[in-house]
mmCIF file of C-alpha atoms in Angstrom:
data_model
loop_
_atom_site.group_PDB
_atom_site.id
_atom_site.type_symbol
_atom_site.label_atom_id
_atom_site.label_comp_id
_atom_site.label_asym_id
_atom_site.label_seq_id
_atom_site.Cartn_x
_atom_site.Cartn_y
_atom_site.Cartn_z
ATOM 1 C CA UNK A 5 132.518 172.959 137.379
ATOM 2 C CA UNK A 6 134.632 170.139 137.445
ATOM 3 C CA UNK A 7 133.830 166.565 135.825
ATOM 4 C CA UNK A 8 135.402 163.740 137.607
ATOM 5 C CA UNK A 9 133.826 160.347 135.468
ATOM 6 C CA UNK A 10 130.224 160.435 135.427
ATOM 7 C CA UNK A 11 130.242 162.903 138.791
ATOM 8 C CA UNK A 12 130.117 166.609 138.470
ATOM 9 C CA UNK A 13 131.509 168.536 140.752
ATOM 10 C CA UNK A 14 129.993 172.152 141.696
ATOM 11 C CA UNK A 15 132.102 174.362 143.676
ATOM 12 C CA UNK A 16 129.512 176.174 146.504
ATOM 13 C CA UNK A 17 132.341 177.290 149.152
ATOM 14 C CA UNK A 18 133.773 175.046 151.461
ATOM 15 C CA UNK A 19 131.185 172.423 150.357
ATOM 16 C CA UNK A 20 131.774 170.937 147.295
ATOM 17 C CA UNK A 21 128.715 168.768 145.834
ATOM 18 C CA UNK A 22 128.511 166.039 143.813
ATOM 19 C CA UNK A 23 125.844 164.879 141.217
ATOM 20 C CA UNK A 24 125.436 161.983 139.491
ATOM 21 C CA UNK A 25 125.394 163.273 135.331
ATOM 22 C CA UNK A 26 123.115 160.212 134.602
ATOM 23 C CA UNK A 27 120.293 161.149 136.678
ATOM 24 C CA UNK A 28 119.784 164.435 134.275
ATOM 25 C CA UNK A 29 119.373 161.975 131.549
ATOM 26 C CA UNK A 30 118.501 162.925 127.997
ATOM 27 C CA UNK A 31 115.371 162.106 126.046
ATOM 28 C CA UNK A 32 114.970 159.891 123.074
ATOM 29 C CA UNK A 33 113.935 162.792 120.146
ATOM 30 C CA UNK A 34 111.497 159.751 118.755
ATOM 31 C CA UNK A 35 109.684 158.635 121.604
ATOM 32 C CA UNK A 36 110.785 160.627 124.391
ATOM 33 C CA UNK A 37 111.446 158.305 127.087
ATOM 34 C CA UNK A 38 114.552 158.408 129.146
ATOM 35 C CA UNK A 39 117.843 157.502 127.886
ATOM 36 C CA UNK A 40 119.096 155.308 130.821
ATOM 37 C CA UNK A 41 122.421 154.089 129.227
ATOM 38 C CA UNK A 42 125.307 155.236 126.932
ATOM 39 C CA UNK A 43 126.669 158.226 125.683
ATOM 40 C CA UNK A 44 125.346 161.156 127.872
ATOM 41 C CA UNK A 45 124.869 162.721 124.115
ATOM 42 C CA UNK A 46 122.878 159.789 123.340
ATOM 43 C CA UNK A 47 120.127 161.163 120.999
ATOM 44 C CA UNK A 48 117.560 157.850 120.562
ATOM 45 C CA UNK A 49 116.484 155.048 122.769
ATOM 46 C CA UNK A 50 117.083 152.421 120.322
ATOM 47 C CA UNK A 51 117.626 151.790 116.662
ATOM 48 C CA UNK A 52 114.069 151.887 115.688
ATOM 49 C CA UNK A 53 113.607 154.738 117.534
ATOM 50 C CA UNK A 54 116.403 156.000 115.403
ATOM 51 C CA UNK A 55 115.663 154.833 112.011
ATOM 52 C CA UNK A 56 111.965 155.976 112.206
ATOM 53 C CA UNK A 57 113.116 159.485 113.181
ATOM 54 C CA UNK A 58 115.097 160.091 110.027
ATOM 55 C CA UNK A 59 113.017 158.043 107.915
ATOM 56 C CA UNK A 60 110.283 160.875 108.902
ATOM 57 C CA UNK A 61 112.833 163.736 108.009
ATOM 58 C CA UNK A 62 113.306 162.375 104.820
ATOM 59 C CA UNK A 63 109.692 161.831 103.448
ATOM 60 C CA UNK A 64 109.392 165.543 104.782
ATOM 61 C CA UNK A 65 111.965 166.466 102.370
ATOM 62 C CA UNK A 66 110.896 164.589 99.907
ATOM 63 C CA UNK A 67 107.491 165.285 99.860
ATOM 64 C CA UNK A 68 108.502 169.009 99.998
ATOM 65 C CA UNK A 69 110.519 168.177 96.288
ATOM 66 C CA UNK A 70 107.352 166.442 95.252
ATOM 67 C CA UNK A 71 105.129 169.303 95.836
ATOM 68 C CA UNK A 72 107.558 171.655 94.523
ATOM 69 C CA UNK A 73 108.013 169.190 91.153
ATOM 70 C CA UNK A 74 104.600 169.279 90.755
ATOM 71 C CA UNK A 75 104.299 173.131 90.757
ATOM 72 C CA UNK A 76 106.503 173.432 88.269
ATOM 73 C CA UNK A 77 105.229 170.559 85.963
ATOM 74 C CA UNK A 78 102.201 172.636 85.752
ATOM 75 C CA UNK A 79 103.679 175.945 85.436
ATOM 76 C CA UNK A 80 105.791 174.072 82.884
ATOM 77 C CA UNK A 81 102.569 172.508 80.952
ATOM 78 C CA UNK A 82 100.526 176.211 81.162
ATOM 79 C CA UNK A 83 103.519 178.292 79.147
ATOM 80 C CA UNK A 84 103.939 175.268 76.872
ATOM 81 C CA UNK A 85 99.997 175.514 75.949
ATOM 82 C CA UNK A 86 99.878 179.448 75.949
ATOM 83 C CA UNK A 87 103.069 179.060 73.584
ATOM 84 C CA UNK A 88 101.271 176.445 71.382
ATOM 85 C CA UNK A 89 98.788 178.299 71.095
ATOM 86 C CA UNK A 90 100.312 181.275 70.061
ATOM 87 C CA UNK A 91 100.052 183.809 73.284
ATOM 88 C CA UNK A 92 102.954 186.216 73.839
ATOM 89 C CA UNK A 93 101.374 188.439 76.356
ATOM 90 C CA UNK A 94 98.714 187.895 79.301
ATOM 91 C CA UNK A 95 97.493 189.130 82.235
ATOM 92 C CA UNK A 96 98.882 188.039 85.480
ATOM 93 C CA UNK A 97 95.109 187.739 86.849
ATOM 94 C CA UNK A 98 94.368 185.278 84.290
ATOM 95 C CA UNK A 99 97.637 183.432 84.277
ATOM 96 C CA UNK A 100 97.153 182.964 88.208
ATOM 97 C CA UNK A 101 93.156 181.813 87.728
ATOM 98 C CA UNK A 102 94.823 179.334 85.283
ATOM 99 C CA UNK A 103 96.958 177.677 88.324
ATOM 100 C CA UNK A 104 100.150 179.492 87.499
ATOM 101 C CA UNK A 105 102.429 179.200 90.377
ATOM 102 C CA UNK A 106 104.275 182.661 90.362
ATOM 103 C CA UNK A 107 106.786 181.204 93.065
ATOM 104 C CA UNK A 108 107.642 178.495 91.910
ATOM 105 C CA UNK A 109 110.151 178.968 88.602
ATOM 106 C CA UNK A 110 113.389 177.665 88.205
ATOM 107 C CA UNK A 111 115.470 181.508 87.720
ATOM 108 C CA UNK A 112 114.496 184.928 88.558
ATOM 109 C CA UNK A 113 116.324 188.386 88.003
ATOM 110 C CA UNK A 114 115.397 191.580 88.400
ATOM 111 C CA UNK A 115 115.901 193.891 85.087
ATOM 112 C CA UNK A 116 115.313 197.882 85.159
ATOM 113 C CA UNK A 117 111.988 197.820 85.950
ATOM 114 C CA UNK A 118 110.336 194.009 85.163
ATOM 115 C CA UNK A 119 111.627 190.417 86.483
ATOM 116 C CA UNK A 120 112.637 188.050 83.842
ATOM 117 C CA UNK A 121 111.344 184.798 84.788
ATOM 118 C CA UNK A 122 111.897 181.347 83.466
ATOM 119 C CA UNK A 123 110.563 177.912 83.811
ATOM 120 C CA UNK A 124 113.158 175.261 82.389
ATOM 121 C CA UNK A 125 113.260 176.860 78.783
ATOM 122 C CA UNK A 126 110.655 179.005 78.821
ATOM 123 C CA UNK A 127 111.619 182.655 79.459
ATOM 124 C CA UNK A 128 108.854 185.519 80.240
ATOM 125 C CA UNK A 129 108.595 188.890 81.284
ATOM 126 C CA UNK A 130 106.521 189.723 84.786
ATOM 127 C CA UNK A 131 105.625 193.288 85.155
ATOM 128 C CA UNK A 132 103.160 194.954 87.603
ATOM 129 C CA UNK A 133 100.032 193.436 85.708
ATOM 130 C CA UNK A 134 101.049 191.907 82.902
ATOM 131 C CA UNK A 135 103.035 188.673 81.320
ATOM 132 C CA UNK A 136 105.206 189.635 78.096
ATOM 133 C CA UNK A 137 107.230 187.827 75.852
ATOM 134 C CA UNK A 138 106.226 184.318 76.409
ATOM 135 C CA UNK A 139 109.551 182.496 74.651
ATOM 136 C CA UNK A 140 110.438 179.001 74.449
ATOM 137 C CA UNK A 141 114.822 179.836 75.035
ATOM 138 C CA UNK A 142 116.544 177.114 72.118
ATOM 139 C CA UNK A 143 119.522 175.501 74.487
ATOM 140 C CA UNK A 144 122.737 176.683 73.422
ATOM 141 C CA UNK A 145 125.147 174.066 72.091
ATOM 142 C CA UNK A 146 128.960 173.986 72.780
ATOM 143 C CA UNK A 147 131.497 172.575 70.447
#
């Protein structure tokens, strides 16, 4: 194929034929009508069209952080009470009936046979059925 300004040329034997480019116009990704003019990689109809589009990807992101914020502000306010009020050890049942996210923790890694979990400062042990070792961590301090 052969472009030649806005024709294209298609090579069909002794024939060659020429299309016009613009009439396979894109589509605006907001709105979806035609793109008549510009750049044949033209992606939006017009500004709005534009800024609304990523305006909408961002509050999906966002909203996604929120959600994901709030998970672990609760996780985050559970271990502090169950800490407070003196609980090492629980069952994962009754930690999950609670509204304990198990997915959503800030570190995870796998050792011998539990997962060593945290949540901020808060370190704990997840076996098969069980919590252990409910810890607040102290930060460590560099001089």
């Amino acid at each position: 194929m052969k472009v030649n300004g806005t024709l294209s040329v298609e090579d069909h034997g002794a024939f060659p034929v020429y299309q016009d480019s613009r009439s396979a116009a894109g589509r605006c990704l907001e709105c979806g009508d035609e793109i008549v003019y510009g750049r044949l990689d033209k992606k939006f109809c017009c500004k709005e069209c534009k800024n609304r589009w990523h305006n909408r990807q961002a509050r999906n992101s966002r909203i996604f952080r929120m959600k994901v914020m709030n998970s672990l502000e609760k996780n985050y306010r559970i271990l502090s009470g169950l800490i407070r009020d003196g609980v090492t050890d629980m069952d994962v049942s009754t930690l999950s009936q609670m509204g304990f996210n198990f997915t959503n923790v800030t570190a995870c890694r796998k050792v011998r046979k539990h997962t060593e979990m945290w949540c901020f400062d808060i370190r704990f042990i997840l076996t098969e059925s069980s919590v252990k070792s409910i810890s607040r961590v102290l930060p460590v301090v560099l001089r």
